CSV table of C-alpha atoms and ligand atoms in Angstrom, one decimal:
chain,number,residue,atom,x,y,z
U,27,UNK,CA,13.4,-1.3,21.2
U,28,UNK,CA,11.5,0.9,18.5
U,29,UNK,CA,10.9,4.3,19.3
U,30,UNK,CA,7.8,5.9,19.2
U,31,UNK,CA,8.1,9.6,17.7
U,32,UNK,CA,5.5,12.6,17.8
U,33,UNK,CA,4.5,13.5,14.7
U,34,UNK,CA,6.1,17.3,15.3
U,35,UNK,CA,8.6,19.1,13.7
U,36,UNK,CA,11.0,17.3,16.9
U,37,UNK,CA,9.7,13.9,15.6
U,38,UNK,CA,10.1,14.6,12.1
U,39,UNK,CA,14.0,16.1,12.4
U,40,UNK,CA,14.9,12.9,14.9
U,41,UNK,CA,13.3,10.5,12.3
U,42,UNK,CA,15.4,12.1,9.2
U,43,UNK,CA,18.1,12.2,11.2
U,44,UNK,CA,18.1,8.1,11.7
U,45,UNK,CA,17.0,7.8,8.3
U,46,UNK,CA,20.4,9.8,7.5
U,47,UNK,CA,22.5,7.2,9.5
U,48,UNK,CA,21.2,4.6,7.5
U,49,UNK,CA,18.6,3.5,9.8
U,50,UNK,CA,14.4,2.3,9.2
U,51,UNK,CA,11.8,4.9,10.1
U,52,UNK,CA,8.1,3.9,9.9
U,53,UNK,CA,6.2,6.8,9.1
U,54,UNK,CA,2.1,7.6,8.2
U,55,UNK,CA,1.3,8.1,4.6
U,56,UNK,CA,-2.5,8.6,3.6
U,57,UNK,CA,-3.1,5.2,2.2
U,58,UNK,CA,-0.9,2.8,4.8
U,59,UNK,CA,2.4,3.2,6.9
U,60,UNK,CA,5.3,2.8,5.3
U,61,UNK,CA,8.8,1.1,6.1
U,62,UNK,CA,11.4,4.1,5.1
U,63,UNK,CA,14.6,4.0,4.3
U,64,UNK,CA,17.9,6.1,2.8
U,65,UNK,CA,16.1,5.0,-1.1
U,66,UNK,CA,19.8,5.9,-2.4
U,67,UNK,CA,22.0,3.6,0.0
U,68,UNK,CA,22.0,0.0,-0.8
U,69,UNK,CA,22.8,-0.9,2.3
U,70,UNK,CA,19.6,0.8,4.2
U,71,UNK,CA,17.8,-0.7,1.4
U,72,UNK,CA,19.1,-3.6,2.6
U,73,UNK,CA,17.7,-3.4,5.7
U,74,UNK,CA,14.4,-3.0,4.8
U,75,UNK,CA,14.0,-6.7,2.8
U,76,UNK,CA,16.0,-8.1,6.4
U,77,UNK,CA,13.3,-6.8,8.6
U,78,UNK,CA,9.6,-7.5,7.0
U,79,UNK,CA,11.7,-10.7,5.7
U,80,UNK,CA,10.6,-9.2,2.2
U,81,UNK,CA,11.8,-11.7,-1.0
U,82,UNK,CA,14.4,-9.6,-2.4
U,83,UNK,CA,13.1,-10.2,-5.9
U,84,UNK,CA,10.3,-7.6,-5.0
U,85,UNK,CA,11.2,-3.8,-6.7
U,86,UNK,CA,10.2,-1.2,-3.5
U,87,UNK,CA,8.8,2.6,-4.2
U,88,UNK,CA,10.6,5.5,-4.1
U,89,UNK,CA,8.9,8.2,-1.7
U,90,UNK,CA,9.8,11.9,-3.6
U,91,UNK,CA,8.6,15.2,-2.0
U,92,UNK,CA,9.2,16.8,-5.6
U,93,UNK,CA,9.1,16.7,-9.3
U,94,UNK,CA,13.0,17.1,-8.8
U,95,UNK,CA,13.4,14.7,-7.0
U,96,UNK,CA,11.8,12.2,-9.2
U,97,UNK,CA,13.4,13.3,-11.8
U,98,UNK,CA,16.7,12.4,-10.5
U,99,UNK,CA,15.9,8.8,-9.9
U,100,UNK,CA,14.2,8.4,-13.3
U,101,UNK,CA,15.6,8.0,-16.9
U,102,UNK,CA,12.7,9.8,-18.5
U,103,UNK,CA,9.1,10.5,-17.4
U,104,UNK,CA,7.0,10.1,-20.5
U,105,UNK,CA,4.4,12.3,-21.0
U,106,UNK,CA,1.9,10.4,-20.2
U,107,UNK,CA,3.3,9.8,-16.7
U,108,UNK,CA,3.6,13.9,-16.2
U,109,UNK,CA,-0.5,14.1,-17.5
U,110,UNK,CA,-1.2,11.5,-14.8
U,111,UNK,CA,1.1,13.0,-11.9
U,112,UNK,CA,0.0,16.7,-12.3
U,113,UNK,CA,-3.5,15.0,-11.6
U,114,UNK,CA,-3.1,12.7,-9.0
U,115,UNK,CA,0.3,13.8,-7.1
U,116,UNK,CA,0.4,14.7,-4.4
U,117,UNK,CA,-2.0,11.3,-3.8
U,118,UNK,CA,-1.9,7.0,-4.2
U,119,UNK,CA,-1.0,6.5,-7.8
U,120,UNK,CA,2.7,4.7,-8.1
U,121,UNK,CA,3.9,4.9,-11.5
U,122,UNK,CA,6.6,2.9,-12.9
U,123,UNK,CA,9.2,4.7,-15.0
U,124,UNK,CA,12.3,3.8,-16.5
U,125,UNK,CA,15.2,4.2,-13.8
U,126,UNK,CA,18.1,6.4,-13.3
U,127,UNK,CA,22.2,5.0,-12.4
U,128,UNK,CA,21.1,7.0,-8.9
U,129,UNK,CA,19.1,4.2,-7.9
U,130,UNK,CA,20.3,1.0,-6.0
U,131,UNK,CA,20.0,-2.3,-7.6
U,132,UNK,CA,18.1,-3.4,-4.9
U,133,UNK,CA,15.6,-0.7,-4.6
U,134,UNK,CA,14.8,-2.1,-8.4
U,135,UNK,CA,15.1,-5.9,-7.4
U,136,UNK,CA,17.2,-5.8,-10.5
U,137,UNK,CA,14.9,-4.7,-12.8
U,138,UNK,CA,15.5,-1.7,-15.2
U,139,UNK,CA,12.5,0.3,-13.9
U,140,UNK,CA,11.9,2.6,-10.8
U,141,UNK,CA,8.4,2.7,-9.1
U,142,UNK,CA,7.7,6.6,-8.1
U,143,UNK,CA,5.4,7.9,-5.7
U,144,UNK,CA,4.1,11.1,-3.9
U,145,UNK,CA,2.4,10.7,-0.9
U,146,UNK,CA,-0.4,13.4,0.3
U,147,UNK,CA,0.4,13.3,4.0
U,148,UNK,CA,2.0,16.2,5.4
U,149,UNK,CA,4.3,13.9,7.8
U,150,UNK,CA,5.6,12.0,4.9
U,151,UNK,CA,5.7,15.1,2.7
U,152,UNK,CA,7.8,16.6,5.6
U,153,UNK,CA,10.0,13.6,6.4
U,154,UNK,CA,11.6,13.5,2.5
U,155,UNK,CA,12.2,17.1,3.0
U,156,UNK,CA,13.7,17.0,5.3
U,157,UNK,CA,15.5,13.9,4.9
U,158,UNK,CA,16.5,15.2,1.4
U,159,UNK,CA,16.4,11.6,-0.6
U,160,UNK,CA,13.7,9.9,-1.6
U,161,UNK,CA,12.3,7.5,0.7
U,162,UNK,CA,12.4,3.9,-0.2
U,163,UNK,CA,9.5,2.2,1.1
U,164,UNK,CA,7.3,-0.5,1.5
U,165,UNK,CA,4.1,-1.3,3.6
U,166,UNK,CA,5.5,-1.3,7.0
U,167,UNK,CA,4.3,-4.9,7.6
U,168,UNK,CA,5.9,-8.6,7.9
U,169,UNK,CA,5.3,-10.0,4.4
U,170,UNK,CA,2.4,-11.4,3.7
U,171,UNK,CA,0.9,-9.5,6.9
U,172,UNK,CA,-2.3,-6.8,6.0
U,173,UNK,CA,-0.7,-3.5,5.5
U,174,UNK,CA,-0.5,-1.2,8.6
U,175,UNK,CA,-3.1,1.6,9.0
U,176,UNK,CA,-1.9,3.0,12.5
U,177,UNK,CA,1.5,3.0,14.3
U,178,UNK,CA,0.0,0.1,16.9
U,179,UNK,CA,-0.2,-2.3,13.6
U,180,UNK,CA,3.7,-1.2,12.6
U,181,UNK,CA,4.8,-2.1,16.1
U,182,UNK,CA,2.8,-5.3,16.7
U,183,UNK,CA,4.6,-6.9,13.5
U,184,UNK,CA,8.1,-5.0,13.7
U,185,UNK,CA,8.6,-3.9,17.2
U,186,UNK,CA,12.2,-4.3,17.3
U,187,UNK,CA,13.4,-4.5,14.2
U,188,UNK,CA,13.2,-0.9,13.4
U,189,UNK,CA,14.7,2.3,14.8
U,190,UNK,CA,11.5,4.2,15.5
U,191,UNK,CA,8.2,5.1,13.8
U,192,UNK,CA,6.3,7.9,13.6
U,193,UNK,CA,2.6,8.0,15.3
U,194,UNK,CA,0.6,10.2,12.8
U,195,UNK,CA,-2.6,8.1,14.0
U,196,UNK,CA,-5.1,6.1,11.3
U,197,UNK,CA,-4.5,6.3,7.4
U,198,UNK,CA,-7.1,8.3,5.6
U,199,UNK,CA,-7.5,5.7,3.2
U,200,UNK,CA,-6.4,2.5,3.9
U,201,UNK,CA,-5.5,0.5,1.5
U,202,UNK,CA,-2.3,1.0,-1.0
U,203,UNK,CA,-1.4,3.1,-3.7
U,204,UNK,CA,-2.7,2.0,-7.2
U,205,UNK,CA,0.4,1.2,-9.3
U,206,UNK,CA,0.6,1.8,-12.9
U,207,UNK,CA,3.7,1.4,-15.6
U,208,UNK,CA,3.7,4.1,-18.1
U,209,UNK,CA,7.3,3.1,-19.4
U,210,UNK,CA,5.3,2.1,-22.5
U,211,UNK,CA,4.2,6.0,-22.6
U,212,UNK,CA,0.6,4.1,-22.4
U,213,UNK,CA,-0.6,3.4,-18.9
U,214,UNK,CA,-0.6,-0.5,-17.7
U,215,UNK,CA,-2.6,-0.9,-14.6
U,216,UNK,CA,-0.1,-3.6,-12.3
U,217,UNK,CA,-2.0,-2.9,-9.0
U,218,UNK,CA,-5.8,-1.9,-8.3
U,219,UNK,CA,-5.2,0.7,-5.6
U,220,UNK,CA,-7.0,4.2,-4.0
U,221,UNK,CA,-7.0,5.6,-7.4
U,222,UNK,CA,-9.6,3.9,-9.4
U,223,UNK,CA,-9.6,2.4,-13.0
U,224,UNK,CA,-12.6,5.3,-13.4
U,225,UNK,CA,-10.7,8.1,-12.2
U,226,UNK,CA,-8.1,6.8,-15.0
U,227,UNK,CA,-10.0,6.6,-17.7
U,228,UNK,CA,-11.7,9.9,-17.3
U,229,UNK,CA,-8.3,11.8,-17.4
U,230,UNK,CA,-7.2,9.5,-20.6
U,231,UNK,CA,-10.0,9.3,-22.4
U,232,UNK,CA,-9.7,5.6,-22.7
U,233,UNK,CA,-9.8,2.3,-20.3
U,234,UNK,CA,-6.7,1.5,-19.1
U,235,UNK,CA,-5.1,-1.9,-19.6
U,236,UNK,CA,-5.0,-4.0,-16.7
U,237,UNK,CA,-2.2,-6.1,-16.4
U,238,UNK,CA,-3.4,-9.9,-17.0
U,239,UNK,CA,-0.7,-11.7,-17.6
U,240,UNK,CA,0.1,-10.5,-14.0
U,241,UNK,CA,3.4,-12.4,-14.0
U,242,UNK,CA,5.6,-9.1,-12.8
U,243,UNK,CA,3.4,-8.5,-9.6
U,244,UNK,CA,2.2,-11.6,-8.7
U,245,UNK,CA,5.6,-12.7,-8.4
U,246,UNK,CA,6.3,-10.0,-6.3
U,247,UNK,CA,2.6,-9.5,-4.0
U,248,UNK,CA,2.3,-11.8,-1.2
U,249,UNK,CA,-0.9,-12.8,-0.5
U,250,UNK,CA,-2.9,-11.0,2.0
U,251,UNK,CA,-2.9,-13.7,5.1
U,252,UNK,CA,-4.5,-13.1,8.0
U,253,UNK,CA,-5.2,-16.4,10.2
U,254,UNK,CA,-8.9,-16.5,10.0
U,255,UNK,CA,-10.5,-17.7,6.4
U,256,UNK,CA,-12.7,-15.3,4.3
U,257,UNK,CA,-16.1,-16.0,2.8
U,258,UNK,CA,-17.4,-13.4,0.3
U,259,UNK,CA,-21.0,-13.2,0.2
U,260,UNK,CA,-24.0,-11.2,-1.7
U,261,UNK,CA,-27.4,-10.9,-0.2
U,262,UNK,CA,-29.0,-13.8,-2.0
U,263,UNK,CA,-26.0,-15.8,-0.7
U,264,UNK,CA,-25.7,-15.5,3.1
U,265,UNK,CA,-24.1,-18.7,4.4
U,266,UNK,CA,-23.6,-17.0,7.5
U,267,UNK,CA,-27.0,-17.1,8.2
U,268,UNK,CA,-27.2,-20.0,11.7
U,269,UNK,CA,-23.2,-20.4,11.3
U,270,UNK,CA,-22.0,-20.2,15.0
U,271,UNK,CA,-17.7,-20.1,13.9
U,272,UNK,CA,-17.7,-17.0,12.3
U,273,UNK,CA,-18.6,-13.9,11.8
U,274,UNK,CA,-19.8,-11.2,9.4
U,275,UNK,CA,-17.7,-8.2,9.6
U,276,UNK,CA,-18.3,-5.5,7.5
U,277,UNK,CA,-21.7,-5.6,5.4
U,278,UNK,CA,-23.9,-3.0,3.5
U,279,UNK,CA,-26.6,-5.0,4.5
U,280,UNK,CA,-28.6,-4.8,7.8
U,281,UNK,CA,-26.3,-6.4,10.7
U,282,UNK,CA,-27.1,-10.3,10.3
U,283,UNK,CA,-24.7,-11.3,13.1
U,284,UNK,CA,-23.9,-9.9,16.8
U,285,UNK,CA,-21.1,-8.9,15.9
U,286,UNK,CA,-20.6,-6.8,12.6
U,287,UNK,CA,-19.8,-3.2,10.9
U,288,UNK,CA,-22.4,-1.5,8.9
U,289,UNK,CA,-20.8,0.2,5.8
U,290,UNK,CA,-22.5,3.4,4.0
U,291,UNK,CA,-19.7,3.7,1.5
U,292,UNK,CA,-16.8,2.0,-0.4
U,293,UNK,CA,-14.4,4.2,0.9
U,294,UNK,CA,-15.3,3.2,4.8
U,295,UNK,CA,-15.0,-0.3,3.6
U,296,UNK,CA,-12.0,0.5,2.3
U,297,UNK,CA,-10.4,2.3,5.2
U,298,UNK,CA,-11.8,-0.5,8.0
U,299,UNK,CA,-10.7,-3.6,5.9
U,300,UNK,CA,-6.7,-4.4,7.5
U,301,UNK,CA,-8.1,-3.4,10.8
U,302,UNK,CA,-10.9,-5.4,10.9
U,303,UNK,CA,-8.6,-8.6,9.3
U,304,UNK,CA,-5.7,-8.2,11.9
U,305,UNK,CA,-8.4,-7.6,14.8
U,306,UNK,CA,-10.2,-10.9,13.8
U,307,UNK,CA,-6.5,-12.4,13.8
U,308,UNK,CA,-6.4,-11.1,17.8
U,309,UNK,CA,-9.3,-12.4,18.7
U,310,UNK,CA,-8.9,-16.0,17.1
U,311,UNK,CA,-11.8,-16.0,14.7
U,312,UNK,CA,-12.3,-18.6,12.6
U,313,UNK,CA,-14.1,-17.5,9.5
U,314,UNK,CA,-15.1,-13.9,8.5
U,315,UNK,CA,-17.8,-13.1,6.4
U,316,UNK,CA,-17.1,-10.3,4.2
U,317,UNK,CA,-19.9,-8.5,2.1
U,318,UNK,CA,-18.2,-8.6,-1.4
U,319,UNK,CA,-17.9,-5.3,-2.8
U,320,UNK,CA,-19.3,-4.1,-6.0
U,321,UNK,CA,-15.9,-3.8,-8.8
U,322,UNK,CA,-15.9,-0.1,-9.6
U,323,UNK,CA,-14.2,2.5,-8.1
U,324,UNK,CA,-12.3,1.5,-4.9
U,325,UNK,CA,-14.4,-1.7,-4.5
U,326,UNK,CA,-12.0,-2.9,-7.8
U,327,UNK,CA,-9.1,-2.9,-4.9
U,328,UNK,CA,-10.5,-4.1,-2.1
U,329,UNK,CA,-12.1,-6.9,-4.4
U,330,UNK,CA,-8.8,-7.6,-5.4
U,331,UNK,CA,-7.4,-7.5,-1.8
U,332,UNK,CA,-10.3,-10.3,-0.7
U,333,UNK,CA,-9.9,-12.6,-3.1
U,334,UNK,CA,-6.4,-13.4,-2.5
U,335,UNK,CA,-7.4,-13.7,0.7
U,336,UNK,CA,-10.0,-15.8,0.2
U,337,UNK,CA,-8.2,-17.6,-2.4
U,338,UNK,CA,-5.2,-18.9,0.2
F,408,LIG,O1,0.4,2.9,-0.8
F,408,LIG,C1,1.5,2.3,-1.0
F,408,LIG,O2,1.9,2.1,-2.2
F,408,LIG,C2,2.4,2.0,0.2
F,408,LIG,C3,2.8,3.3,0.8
F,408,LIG,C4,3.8,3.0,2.0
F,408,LIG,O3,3.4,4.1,-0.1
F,408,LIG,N1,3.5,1.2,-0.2
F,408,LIG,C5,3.4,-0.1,-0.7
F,408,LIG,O4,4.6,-0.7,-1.0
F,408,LIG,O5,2.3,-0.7,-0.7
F,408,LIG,P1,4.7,-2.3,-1.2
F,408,LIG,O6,6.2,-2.5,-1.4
F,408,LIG,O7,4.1,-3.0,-0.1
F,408,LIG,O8,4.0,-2.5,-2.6
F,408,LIG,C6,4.5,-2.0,-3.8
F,408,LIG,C7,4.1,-2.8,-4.9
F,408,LIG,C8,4.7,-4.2,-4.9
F,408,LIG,O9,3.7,-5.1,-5.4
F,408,LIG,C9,5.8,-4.2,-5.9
F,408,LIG,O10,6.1,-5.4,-6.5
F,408,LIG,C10,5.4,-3.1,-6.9
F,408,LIG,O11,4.7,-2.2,-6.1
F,408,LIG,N2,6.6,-2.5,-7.5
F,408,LIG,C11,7.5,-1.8,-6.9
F,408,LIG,N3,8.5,-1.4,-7.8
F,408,LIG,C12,8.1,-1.9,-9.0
F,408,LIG,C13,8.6,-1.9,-10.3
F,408,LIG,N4,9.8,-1.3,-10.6
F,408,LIG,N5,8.0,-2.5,-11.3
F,408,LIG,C14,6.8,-3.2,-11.0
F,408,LIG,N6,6.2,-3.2,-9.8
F,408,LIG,C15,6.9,-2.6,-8.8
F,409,LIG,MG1,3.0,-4.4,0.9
């Protein structure tokens, strides 16, 4: 059985305390729920890849609660790496650094590099603390399952498998970090995430490169599967339009369809996207109809998150 813990200074001292024994802790982060464990014992790591039956060739993120303790687990952070986290730490931007002997081989799938992030949540923020590690974590999903966004997702794909998980109710935002590499003390966009290419650019003074030979994290993503297939339309293409096997579910447009969300912003798109996919997956629908999203700012990720959906 997983337990359920309040997100209270009780919850949060019982959670670091299994996370201490070498045991999994699901806990809320603003963009998605995360599957924590010790992110300096290889064999916690371990268990991590056993339960969201994650290939073990895919590098997981270190949680930090400080600049410390990032610092420990990196070789260097270049300087372009400290200009972008004194902007956007606490927050969703991952960046990949080169790593430090303190970090397990597995953690790194290998690799050479670390991938570092600060989450603004106050129950994740709390949980390193007092944990005193970094927290290695993924999306607290089975692989190639939508990220969670509440502690009822975490336990319908891993209820069982984990120790306990911490209900700090819905994600603010949704969708997962953006990851960047900066090891080339230039930054390399690998992921479109809750930080947008915009937001970037404005603190760099140029357009970041987006990584297009994509071979490092397409290996690694698994695509986004729910059951049901995905149709992206625009409003002068509405196949939807006298379709009875599916349904349109989130639209900026007037509701076509009995059943649909009406959108007034990227960011609610953004934020209702994994529930509305896994709810679909409940209720056995066949095809959604998704309003596709216009590529700047957040749209760039959940555009990104679609069409590999779509794309299955
Ligand atoms: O918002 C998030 O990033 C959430 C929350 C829990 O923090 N975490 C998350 O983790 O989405 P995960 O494992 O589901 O996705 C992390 C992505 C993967 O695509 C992985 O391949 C990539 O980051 N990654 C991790 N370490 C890397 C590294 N050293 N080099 C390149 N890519 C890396
Ligand atoms: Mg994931």
């Amino acid at each position: 059985m997983t337990k359920i813990l309040k997100s209270n200074t009780v919850g949060i001292k019982e959670a670091a305390e299994i996370l201490r024994c070498g045991g999994l802790v699901a806990f809320p982060t603003e963009t998605v729920y995360g599957l924590g464990a010790n992110g300096l014992s290889e064999t916690a790591v371990k268990l991590i890849f056993k339960a969201k039956n994650r290939p073990d060739n895919n590098p997981l993120i270190l949680h930090v609660s400080s600049l410390e303790m990032a610092s420990e687990v990196a070789y260097e952070i270049p300087v372009i790496g400290k200009k972008l986290l004194e902007k956007f730490w606490p927050g969703p931007l991952t960046l990949v650094v080169k790593k430090s002997d303190k970090v397990p081989v597995n953690v790194s799938a290998g690799g050479k590099t670390v991938a570092l992030r600060m989450p603004d949540h106050p129950i994740a923020l709390s949980l390193i603390k007092e944990a005193g590690f970094p927290i290695a974590a993924p999306s607290a999903n089975i692989s190639g399952k939508p990220s969670p966004i509440e502690a009822g997702d975490v336990l319908s794909d891993l209820d069982g498998k984990i120790d306990a998980v911490i209900d700090g109710g819905k994600c603010r935002v949704g969708l997962e970090s953006t990851v960047v590499d900066v090891t080339q003390n230039k930054v390399k966009i690998l992921r479109h995430g809750a930080i947008s290419l915009e937001q970037l650019a404005e603190l760099l003074d140029y357009k970041p490169e987006i990584d297009t030979d994509k071979s490092l994290i397409d290996l690694h993503e698994i695509k986004y599967a729910p059951k049901c297939s995905i149709k992206l339309f625009t409003l002068d293409n509405a196949p939807f339009i006298g379709v009875k096997d599916g349904i349109v579910a989130l639209s900026f447009s007037p509701p076509p369809s009995i059943f649909s969300i009406k959108l007034s912003s990227l960011e609610e798109y953004a934020a209702k996207l994994y529930s509305i996919l896994r709810e679909a997956d409940k209720k056995n629908i066949k095809i959604l109809y998704m309003e596709k999203p216009s590529n700047s700012g957040i749209g760039a990720a959940i555009l990104d998150r679609l069409q590999k959906a779509e794309s299955r």
